[in-house]
Amino acid sequence: MNKKIGVCCVFDHRNYGSMLQTLATIEKLEQMGYDYEIIHYTKKLTLDLLLRSLDRIPEEIKTRVHSMNKNKKMDTYPEIKDSIKIRNSYFDNFRKSRFTKVSKPYHTFKELQIATENYSAVLVGSDQLWVPKGYSTGFFNLLFVPEKVPKLAYATSFGVSEIPQNKKKVAKYFLDRMDYISVRELRASEMIEELTGRKVPTVVDPTILFTGEEWKEIIKEKKIIKGEKYIFCYFLGNNPEQRLEVEKLKKATGYKIVFIPHLDEFIESDIKFGDEQLYKVGPEEFVNLIRNAEYVCTDSFHGSVFSILNHKKFVTFNRFKTSDTNSRNSRIDSLLKQTGLMQRRYAGDLIKQIEKNINYDEVESRLTKMREKSEIYLETALKSIDK
């Protein structure tokens, strides 16, 4: 095979889960003997993009207002602003050192179309790349890829449990164009069958393609917190109950709380939460903080994944209310259901839940079967390129 596989993924977003699933994807491609290139799309605002994205304008305005309000709040805390800049540098250094096979930046849809000449196939995955509000850009749904170039999806997620009525037509269109589809959530598989009549497999997130031991080869072990036992907290949402429950766990165990604050949003009340607030944390440090924790409390999908891979005692809280139309809870539901760990979903008594032992032999047995199924799908899809 002379050409590379083009990979559409979120590799430059300062998010632990996004970067780690991208790393796992390219590690697996390399392990399987495939050359690849991450496609770098910068979305320059052109008339074409503007016309295709008119329905996103309200969402974009909302996002910009949120960002402005966040910056305004943080102006009164210059030391936190400086600390976040340091954390961002850790993300940027990880990106530069680990993602070396990246295309030149493509600014327009037309440039993306021309770029497909360089690829024997285009692979999209994983994460919440099929969130309905992003359909109009034509990138993660591979609308820029011509019919003759194979289009593959690995463990891609819709991020929601229902596609809005006004997005179903375009969703059906881009799904019908895909040569191979797999998704990360059980609900996503159901949604595709409802839309297209097509049965598609549910596979594991790329991070789960490797065992906890194999991750030690990908990201070397190192102690971030030395000499003390700690409870690691990784919260993306603003839920005061979670923090209060962790404080109770601290009192019951005597372990200190280690916390990464102000990630997706600036939460003013978090300024006083925890015993040690860390900012010098990129994806490598993040994985090691979970590895060496006594307990992990999180509302994050990948926080839960790495807790499981490292056989931690953990509890996963809801980040969103079940009634929230933007809820991302389904991906955590799917993960815990597939691993037989639904009892790790917070149910009102953190101390009682987190102290319960987990039969990780049983969990690993389930994970092994899930990995095998997922790798067979990926191998079959990739081998189809050579035909």
mmCIF file with all atom_site columns, C-alpha atoms in Angstrom, residues 60-228:
data_model
loop_
_atom_site.group_PDB
_atom_site.id
_atom_site.type_symbol
_atom_site.label_atom_id
_atom_site.label_alt_id
_atom_site.label_comp_id
_atom_site.label_asym_id
_atom_site.label_entity_id
_atom_site.label_seq_id
_atom_site.pdbx_PDB_ins_code
_atom_site.Cartn_x
_atom_site.Cartn_y
_atom_site.Cartn_z
_atom_site.occupancy
_atom_site.B_iso_or_equiv
_atom_site.pdbx_formal_charge
_atom_site.auth_seq_id
_atom_site.auth_comp_id
_atom_site.auth_asym_id
_atom_site.auth_atom_id
_atom_site.pdbx_PDB_model_num
ATOM 1   C CA . GLU A 1 60  ? -21.509 29.789 18.148 1.00 0.00 ? 60  GLU A CA 1
ATOM 2   C CA . ILE A 1 61  ? -22.839 32.957 19.765 1.00 0.00 ? 61  ILE A CA 1
ATOM 3   C CA . LYS A 1 62  ? -23.631 31.011 22.929 1.00 0.00 ? 62  LYS A CA 1
ATOM 4   C CA . THR A 1 63  ? -20.101 29.537 22.949 1.00 0.00 ? 63  THR A CA 1
ATOM 5   C CA . ARG A 1 64  ? -18.464 32.945 22.460 1.00 0.00 ? 64  ARG A CA 1
ATOM 6   C CA . VAL A 1 65  ? -20.555 34.552 25.191 1.00 0.00 ? 65  VAL A CA 1
ATOM 7   C CA . HIS A 1 66  ? -19.622 31.680 27.526 1.00 0.00 ? 66  HIS A CA 1
ATOM 8   C CA . SER A 1 67  ? -15.932 32.195 26.702 1.00 0.00 ? 67  SER A CA 1
ATOM 9   C CA . MET A 1 68  ? -16.167 35.945 27.269 1.00 0.00 ? 68  MET A CA 1
ATOM 10  C CA . ASN A 1 69  ? -17.906 35.455 30.622 1.00 0.00 ? 69  ASN A CA 1
ATOM 11  C CA . LYS A 1 70  ? -15.292 32.890 31.645 1.00 0.00 ? 70  LYS A CA 1
ATOM 12  C CA . ASN A 1 71  ? -12.440 35.280 30.809 1.00 0.00 ? 71  ASN A CA 1
ATOM 13  C CA . LYS A 1 72  ? -14.203 38.125 32.596 1.00 0.00 ? 72  LYS A CA 1
ATOM 14  C CA . LYS A 1 73  ? -14.556 36.042 35.781 1.00 0.00 ? 73  LYS A CA 1
ATOM 15  C CA . MET A 1 74  ? -10.946 34.953 35.604 1.00 0.00 ? 74  MET A CA 1
ATOM 16  C CA . ASP A 1 75  ? -9.648  38.498 35.217 1.00 0.00 ? 75  ASP A CA 1
ATOM 17  C CA . THR A 1 76  ? -9.993  38.833 38.988 1.00 0.00 ? 76  THR A CA 1
ATOM 18  C CA . TYR A 1 77  ? -7.737  35.785 39.464 1.00 0.00 ? 77  TYR A CA 1
ATOM 19  C CA . PRO A 1 78  ? -4.572  36.534 37.431 1.00 0.00 ? 78  PRO A CA 1
ATOM 20  C CA . GLU A 1 79  ? -2.607  33.809 39.236 1.00 0.00 ? 79  GLU A CA 1
ATOM 21  C CA . ILE A 1 80  ? -5.112  31.178 38.064 1.00 0.00 ? 80  ILE A CA 1
ATOM 22  C CA . LYS A 1 81  ? -4.948  32.545 34.527 1.00 0.00 ? 81  LYS A CA 1
ATOM 23  C CA . ASP A 1 82  ? -1.178  32.169 34.609 1.00 0.00 ? 82  ASP A CA 1
ATOM 24  C CA . SER A 1 83  ? -1.481  28.628 35.981 1.00 0.00 ? 83  SER A CA 1
ATOM 25  C CA . ILE A 1 84  ? -3.851  27.640 33.195 1.00 0.00 ? 84  ILE A CA 1
ATOM 26  C CA . LYS A 1 85  ? -1.340  28.945 30.647 1.00 0.00 ? 85  LYS A CA 1
ATOM 27  C CA . ILE A 1 86  ? 1.220   26.607 32.200 1.00 0.00 ? 86  ILE A CA 1
ATOM 28  C CA . ARG A 1 87  ? -1.206  23.679 31.943 1.00 0.00 ? 87  ARG A CA 1
ATOM 29  C CA . ASN A 1 88  ? -1.893  24.573 28.304 1.00 0.00 ? 88  ASN A CA 1
ATOM 30  C CA . SER A 1 89  ? 1.833   24.399 27.628 1.00 0.00 ? 89  SER A CA 1
ATOM 31  C CA . TYR A 1 90  ? 1.840   20.809 28.938 1.00 0.00 ? 90  TYR A CA 1
ATOM 32  C CA . PHE A 1 91  ? -0.925  19.923 26.475 1.00 0.00 ? 91  PHE A CA 1
ATOM 33  C CA . ASP A 1 92  ? 0.931   21.661 23.646 1.00 0.00 ? 92  ASP A CA 1
ATOM 34  C CA . ASN A 1 93  ? 4.199   19.901 24.432 1.00 0.00 ? 93  ASN A CA 1
ATOM 35  C CA . PHE A 1 94  ? 2.426   16.536 24.457 1.00 0.00 ? 94  PHE A CA 1
ATOM 36  C CA . ARG A 1 95  ? 0.851   17.290 21.087 1.00 0.00 ? 95  ARG A CA 1
ATOM 37  C CA . LYS A 1 96  ? 4.159   18.307 19.533 1.00 0.00 ? 96  LYS A CA 1
ATOM 38  C CA . SER A 1 97  ? 6.068   15.315 20.884 1.00 0.00 ? 97  SER A CA 1
ATOM 39  C CA . ARG A 1 98  ? 3.495   12.558 20.338 1.00 0.00 ? 98  ARG A CA 1
ATOM 40  C CA . PHE A 1 99  ? 1.665   13.639 17.178 1.00 0.00 ? 99  PHE A CA 1
ATOM 41  C CA . THR A 1 100 ? 4.424   13.984 14.633 1.00 0.00 ? 100 THR A CA 1
ATOM 42  C CA . LYS A 1 101 ? 2.627   12.676 11.528 1.00 0.00 ? 101 LYS A CA 1
ATOM 43  C CA . VAL A 1 102 ? 0.310   15.600 10.888 1.00 0.00 ? 102 VAL A CA 1
ATOM 44  C CA . SER A 1 103 ? -0.670  17.070 7.514  1.00 0.00 ? 103 SER A CA 1
ATOM 45  C CA . LYS A 1 104 ? -0.145  20.672 6.596  1.00 0.00 ? 104 LYS A CA 1
ATOM 46  C CA . PRO A 1 105 ? -3.118  22.809 7.684  1.00 0.00 ? 105 PRO A CA 1
ATOM 47  C CA . TYR A 1 106 ? -6.091  22.683 5.323  1.00 0.00 ? 106 TYR A CA 1
ATOM 48  C CA . HIS A 1 107 ? -8.200  25.809 5.608  1.00 0.00 ? 107 HIS A CA 1
ATOM 49  C CA . THR A 1 108 ? -11.170 25.168 3.331  1.00 0.00 ? 108 THR A CA 1
ATOM 50  C CA . PHE A 1 109 ? -13.515 22.376 2.306  1.00 0.00 ? 109 PHE A CA 1
ATOM 51  C CA . LYS A 1 110 ? -12.031 22.505 -1.216 1.00 0.00 ? 110 LYS A CA 1
ATOM 52  C CA . GLU A 1 111 ? -8.505  22.005 0.122  1.00 0.00 ? 111 GLU A CA 1
ATOM 53  C CA . LEU A 1 112 ? -9.722  18.997 2.098  1.00 0.00 ? 112 LEU A CA 1
ATOM 54  C CA . GLN A 1 113 ? -11.240 17.486 -1.042 1.00 0.00 ? 113 GLN A CA 1
ATOM 55  C CA . ILE A 1 114 ? -7.964  17.866 -2.934 1.00 0.00 ? 114 ILE A CA 1
ATOM 56  C CA . ALA A 1 115 ? -6.034  16.416 0.013  1.00 0.00 ? 115 ALA A CA 1
ATOM 57  C CA . THR A 1 116 ? -7.879  13.111 -0.214 1.00 0.00 ? 116 THR A CA 1
ATOM 58  C CA . GLU A 1 117 ? -5.674  12.272 -3.224 1.00 0.00 ? 117 GLU A CA 1
ATOM 59  C CA . ASN A 1 118 ? -2.908  11.601 -0.685 1.00 0.00 ? 118 ASN A CA 1
ATOM 60  C CA . TYR A 1 119 ? -4.855  8.899  1.153  1.00 0.00 ? 119 TYR A CA 1
ATOM 61  C CA . SER A 1 120 ? -5.826  5.313  0.441  1.00 0.00 ? 120 SER A CA 1
ATOM 62  C CA . ALA A 1 121 ? -8.672  5.709  2.950  1.00 0.00 ? 121 ALA A CA 1
ATOM 63  C CA . VAL A 1 122 ? -9.934  8.152  5.543  1.00 0.00 ? 122 VAL A CA 1
ATOM 64  C CA . LEU A 1 123 ? -10.624 7.003  9.094  1.00 0.00 ? 123 LEU A CA 1
ATOM 65  C CA . VAL A 1 124 ? -12.699 9.028  11.552 1.00 0.00 ? 124 VAL A CA 1
ATOM 66  C CA . GLY A 1 125 ? -12.659 8.320  15.261 1.00 0.00 ? 125 GLY A CA 1
ATOM 67  C CA . SER A 1 126 ? -13.147 8.315  18.078 1.00 0.00 ? 126 SER A CA 1
ATOM 68  C CA . ASP A 1 127 ? -14.840 10.536 20.660 1.00 0.00 ? 127 ASP A CA 1
ATOM 69  C CA . GLN A 1 128 ? -17.942 12.725 20.242 1.00 0.00 ? 128 GLN A CA 1
ATOM 70  C CA . LEU A 1 129 ? -17.218 13.611 16.629 1.00 0.00 ? 129 LEU A CA 1
ATOM 71  C CA . TRP A 1 130 ? -20.764 13.164 15.326 1.00 0.00 ? 130 TRP A CA 1
ATOM 72  C CA . VAL A 1 131 ? -22.384 15.663 17.673 1.00 0.00 ? 131 VAL A CA 1
ATOM 73  C CA . PRO A 1 132 ? -25.287 17.008 15.551 1.00 0.00 ? 132 PRO A CA 1
ATOM 74  C CA . LYS A 1 133 ? -24.307 20.667 15.818 1.00 0.00 ? 133 LYS A CA 1
ATOM 75  C CA . GLY A 1 134 ? -21.088 19.941 13.882 1.00 0.00 ? 134 GLY A CA 1
ATOM 76  C CA . TYR A 1 135 ? -22.583 18.292 10.790 1.00 0.00 ? 135 TYR A CA 1
ATOM 77  C CA . SER A 1 136 ? -22.448 21.399 8.616  1.00 0.00 ? 136 SER A CA 1
ATOM 78  C CA . THR A 1 137 ? -18.643 21.599 8.526  1.00 0.00 ? 137 THR A CA 1
ATOM 79  C CA . GLY A 1 138 ? -18.492 18.320 6.590  1.00 0.00 ? 138 GLY A CA 1
ATOM 80  C CA . PHE A 1 139 ? -15.274 17.230 8.292  1.00 0.00 ? 139 PHE A CA 1
ATOM 81  C CA . PHE A 1 140 ? -15.853 14.558 10.926 1.00 0.00 ? 140 PHE A CA 1
ATOM 82  C CA . ASN A 1 141 ? -18.752 13.120 8.923  1.00 0.00 ? 141 ASN A CA 1
ATOM 83  C CA . LEU A 1 142 ? -16.319 12.784 5.974  1.00 0.00 ? 142 LEU A CA 1
ATOM 84  C CA . LEU A 1 143 ? -18.494 14.673 3.499  1.00 0.00 ? 143 LEU A CA 1
ATOM 85  C CA . PHE A 1 144 ? -15.291 16.049 1.939  1.00 0.00 ? 144 PHE A CA 1
ATOM 86  C CA . VAL A 1 145 ? -14.149 12.543 0.986  1.00 0.00 ? 145 VAL A CA 1
ATOM 87  C CA . PRO A 1 146 ? -15.177 11.466 -2.550 1.00 0.00 ? 146 PRO A CA 1
ATOM 88  C CA . GLU A 1 147 ? -17.117 8.272  -3.211 1.00 0.00 ? 147 GLU A CA 1
ATOM 89  C CA . LYS A 1 148 ? -14.083 6.387  -4.589 1.00 0.00 ? 148 LYS A CA 1
ATOM 90  C CA . VAL A 1 149 ? -12.033 6.781  -1.375 1.00 0.00 ? 149 VAL A CA 1
ATOM 91  C CA . PRO A 1 150 ? -12.944 4.276  1.385  1.00 0.00 ? 150 PRO A CA 1
ATOM 92  C CA . LYS A 1 151 ? -14.469 5.910  4.469  1.00 0.00 ? 151 LYS A CA 1
ATOM 93  C CA . LEU A 1 152 ? -14.101 4.175  7.829  1.00 0.00 ? 152 LEU A CA 1
ATOM 94  C CA . ALA A 1 153 ? -15.431 5.057  11.278 1.00 0.00 ? 153 ALA A CA 1
ATOM 95  C CA . TYR A 1 154 ? -13.899 3.584  14.398 1.00 0.00 ? 154 TYR A CA 1
ATOM 96  C CA . ALA A 1 155 ? -15.726 3.948  17.749 1.00 0.00 ? 155 ALA A CA 1
ATOM 97  C CA . THR A 1 156 ? -17.202 7.268  16.738 1.00 0.00 ? 156 THR A CA 1
ATOM 98  C CA . SER A 1 157 ? -19.795 8.773  19.065 1.00 0.00 ? 157 SER A CA 1
ATOM 99  C CA . PHE A 1 158 ? -22.835 11.003 18.518 1.00 0.00 ? 158 PHE A CA 1
ATOM 100 C CA . GLY A 1 159 ? -22.413 12.388 22.025 1.00 0.00 ? 159 GLY A CA 1
ATOM 101 C CA . VAL A 1 160 ? -26.207 12.444 22.438 1.00 0.00 ? 160 VAL A CA 1
ATOM 102 C CA . SER A 1 161 ? -28.878 9.781  22.787 1.00 0.00 ? 161 SER A CA 1
ATOM 103 C CA . GLU A 1 162 ? -31.219 11.355 20.211 1.00 0.00 ? 162 GLU A CA 1
ATOM 104 C CA . ILE A 1 163 ? -30.536 13.140 16.912 1.00 0.00 ? 163 ILE A CA 1
ATOM 105 C CA . PRO A 1 164 ? -32.698 16.259 16.482 1.00 0.00 ? 164 PRO A CA 1
ATOM 106 C CA . GLN A 1 165 ? -35.371 15.897 13.803 1.00 0.00 ? 165 GLN A CA 1
ATOM 107 C CA . ASN A 1 166 ? -33.841 18.654 11.655 1.00 0.00 ? 166 ASN A CA 1
ATOM 108 C CA . LYS A 1 167 ? -30.481 16.805 11.587 1.00 0.00 ? 167 LYS A CA 1
ATOM 109 C CA . LYS A 1 168 ? -31.696 13.313 10.735 1.00 0.00 ? 168 LYS A CA 1
ATOM 110 C CA . LYS A 1 169 ? -31.609 13.772 6.953  1.00 0.00 ? 169 LYS A CA 1
ATOM 111 C CA . VAL A 1 170 ? -27.947 14.816 6.850  1.00 0.00 ? 170 VAL A CA 1
ATOM 112 C CA . ALA A 1 171 ? -27.046 12.133 9.417  1.00 0.00 ? 171 ALA A CA 1
ATOM 113 C CA . LYS A 1 172 ? -28.610 9.436  7.235  1.00 0.00 ? 172 LYS A CA 1
ATOM 114 C CA . TYR A 1 173 ? -26.808 10.841 4.179  1.00 0.00 ? 173 TYR A CA 1
ATOM 115 C CA . PHE A 1 174 ? -23.306 10.761 5.631  1.00 0.00 ? 174 PHE A CA 1
ATOM 116 C CA . LEU A 1 175 ? -23.863 7.401  7.324  1.00 0.00 ? 175 LEU A CA 1
ATOM 117 C CA . ASP A 1 176 ? -25.007 5.854  4.041  1.00 0.00 ? 176 ASP A CA 1
ATOM 118 C CA . ARG A 1 177 ? -21.752 7.044  2.424  1.00 0.00 ? 177 ARG A CA 1
ATOM 119 C CA . MET A 1 178 ? -19.558 5.219  4.958  1.00 0.00 ? 178 MET A CA 1
ATOM 120 C CA . ASP A 1 179 ? -17.981 1.944  3.857  1.00 0.00 ? 179 ASP A CA 1
ATOM 121 C CA . TYR A 1 180 ? -17.347 0.677  7.386  1.00 0.00 ? 180 TYR A CA 1
ATOM 122 C CA . ILE A 1 181 ? -18.984 2.000  10.548 1.00 0.00 ? 181 ILE A CA 1
ATOM 123 C CA . SER A 1 182 ? -18.460 1.133  14.178 1.00 0.00 ? 182 SER A CA 1
ATOM 124 C CA . VAL A 1 183 ? -19.593 3.180  17.157 1.00 0.00 ? 183 VAL A CA 1
ATOM 125 C CA . ARG A 1 184 ? -18.630 3.481  20.794 1.00 0.00 ? 184 ARG A CA 1
ATOM 126 C CA . GLU A 1 185 ? -22.029 3.441  22.481 1.00 0.00 ? 185 GLU A CA 1
ATOM 127 C CA . LEU A 1 186 ? -24.806 0.885  22.460 1.00 0.00 ? 186 LEU A CA 1
ATOM 128 C CA . ARG A 1 187 ? -27.322 3.677  21.945 1.00 0.00 ? 187 ARG A CA 1
ATOM 129 C CA . ALA A 1 188 ? -25.387 4.958  18.901 1.00 0.00 ? 188 ALA A CA 1
ATOM 130 C CA . SER A 1 189 ? -25.702 1.557  17.237 1.00 0.00 ? 189 SER A CA 1
ATOM 131 C CA . GLU A 1 190 ? -29.468 1.660  17.811 1.00 0.00 ? 190 GLU A CA 1
ATOM 132 C CA . MET A 1 191 ? -29.687 5.177  16.391 1.00 0.00 ? 191 MET A CA 1
ATOM 133 C CA . ILE A 1 192 ? -27.917 4.183  13.182 1.00 0.00 ? 192 ILE A CA 1
ATOM 134 C CA . GLU A 1 193 ? -30.203 1.193  12.701 1.00 0.00 ? 193 GLU A CA 1
ATOM 135 C CA . GLU A 1 194 ? -33.237 3.427  13.270 1.00 0.00 ? 194 GLU A CA 1
ATOM 136 C CA . LEU A 1 195 ? -31.966 5.928  10.699 1.00 0.00 ? 195 LEU A CA 1
ATOM 137 C CA . THR A 1 196 ? -30.526 3.669  8.016  1.00 0.00 ? 196 THR A CA 1
ATOM 138 C CA . GLY A 1 197 ? -31.631 0.112  8.742  1.00 0.00 ? 197 GLY A CA 1
ATOM 139 C CA . ARG A 1 198 ? -27.950 -0.763 8.977  1.00 0.00 ? 198 ARG A CA 1
ATOM 140 C CA . LYS A 1 199 ? -26.645 -2.885 11.839 1.00 0.00 ? 199 LYS A CA 1
ATOM 141 C CA . VAL A 1 200 ? -23.232 -1.662 13.002 1.00 0.00 ? 200 VAL A CA 1
ATOM 142 C CA . PRO A 1 201 ? -20.980 -3.038 15.738 1.00 0.00 ? 201 PRO A CA 1
ATOM 143 C CA . THR A 1 202 ? -20.304 -1.371 19.059 1.00 0.00 ? 202 THR A CA 1
ATOM 144 C CA . VAL A 1 203 ? -16.558 -1.354 19.712 1.00 0.00 ? 203 VAL A CA 1
ATOM 145 C CA . VAL A 1 204 ? -14.335 -0.078 22.493 1.00 0.00 ? 204 VAL A CA 1
ATOM 146 C CA . ASP A 1 205 ? -12.901 3.398  22.726 1.00 0.00 ? 205 ASP A CA 1
ATOM 147 C CA . PRO A 1 206 ? -9.340  3.399  21.283 1.00 0.00 ? 206 PRO A CA 1
ATOM 148 C CA . THR A 1 207 ? -7.905  3.851  24.778 1.00 0.00 ? 207 THR A CA 1
ATOM 149 C CA . ILE A 1 208 ? -9.359  0.450  25.752 1.00 0.00 ? 208 ILE A CA 1
ATOM 150 C CA . LEU A 1 209 ? -7.645  -1.317 22.839 1.00 0.00 ? 209 LEU A CA 1
ATOM 151 C CA . PHE A 1 210 ? -4.631  -1.469 25.164 1.00 0.00 ? 210 PHE A CA 1
ATOM 152 C CA . THR A 1 211 ? -4.474  -3.015 28.636 1.00 0.00 ? 211 THR A CA 1
ATOM 153 C CA . GLY A 1 212 ? -3.301  -1.091 31.681 1.00 0.00 ? 212 GLY A CA 1
ATOM 154 C CA . GLU A 1 213 ? 0.060   -2.873 31.392 1.00 0.00 ? 213 GLU A CA 1
ATOM 155 C CA . GLU A 1 214 ? 0.368   -1.999 27.704 1.00 0.00 ? 214 GLU A CA 1
ATOM 156 C CA . TRP A 1 215 ? -0.330  1.634  28.540 1.00 0.00 ? 215 TRP A CA 1
ATOM 157 C CA . LYS A 1 216 ? 2.785   1.554  30.724 1.00 0.00 ? 216 LYS A CA 1
ATOM 158 C CA . GLU A 1 217 ? 4.769   1.069  27.532 1.00 0.00 ? 217 GLU A CA 1
ATOM 159 C CA . ILE A 1 218 ? 2.959   3.918  25.799 1.00 0.00 ? 218 ILE A CA 1
ATOM 160 C CA . ILE A 1 219 ? 3.139   6.295  28.774 1.00 0.00 ? 219 ILE A CA 1
ATOM 161 C CA . LYS A 1 220 ? 5.922   5.572  31.219 1.00 0.00 ? 220 LYS A CA 1
ATOM 162 C CA . GLU A 1 221 ? 5.208   5.369  34.935 1.00 0.00 ? 221 GLU A CA 1
ATOM 163 C CA . LYS A 1 222 ? 6.189   8.244  37.197 1.00 0.00 ? 222 LYS A CA 1
ATOM 164 C CA . LYS A 1 223 ? 5.046   9.495  40.579 1.00 0.00 ? 223 LYS A CA 1
ATOM 165 C CA . ILE A 1 224 ? 3.372   12.882 40.490 1.00 0.00 ? 224 ILE A CA 1
ATOM 166 C CA . ILE A 1 225 ? 2.387   12.920 44.186 1.00 0.00 ? 225 ILE A CA 1
ATOM 167 C CA . LYS A 1 226 ? 5.157   11.465 46.300 1.00 0.00 ? 226 LYS A CA 1
ATOM 168 C CA . GLY A 1 227 ? 4.862   9.798  49.677 1.00 0.00 ? 227 GLY A CA 1
ATOM 169 C CA . GLU A 1 228 ? 1.176   10.401 50.414 1.00 0.00 ? 228 GLU A CA 1
#
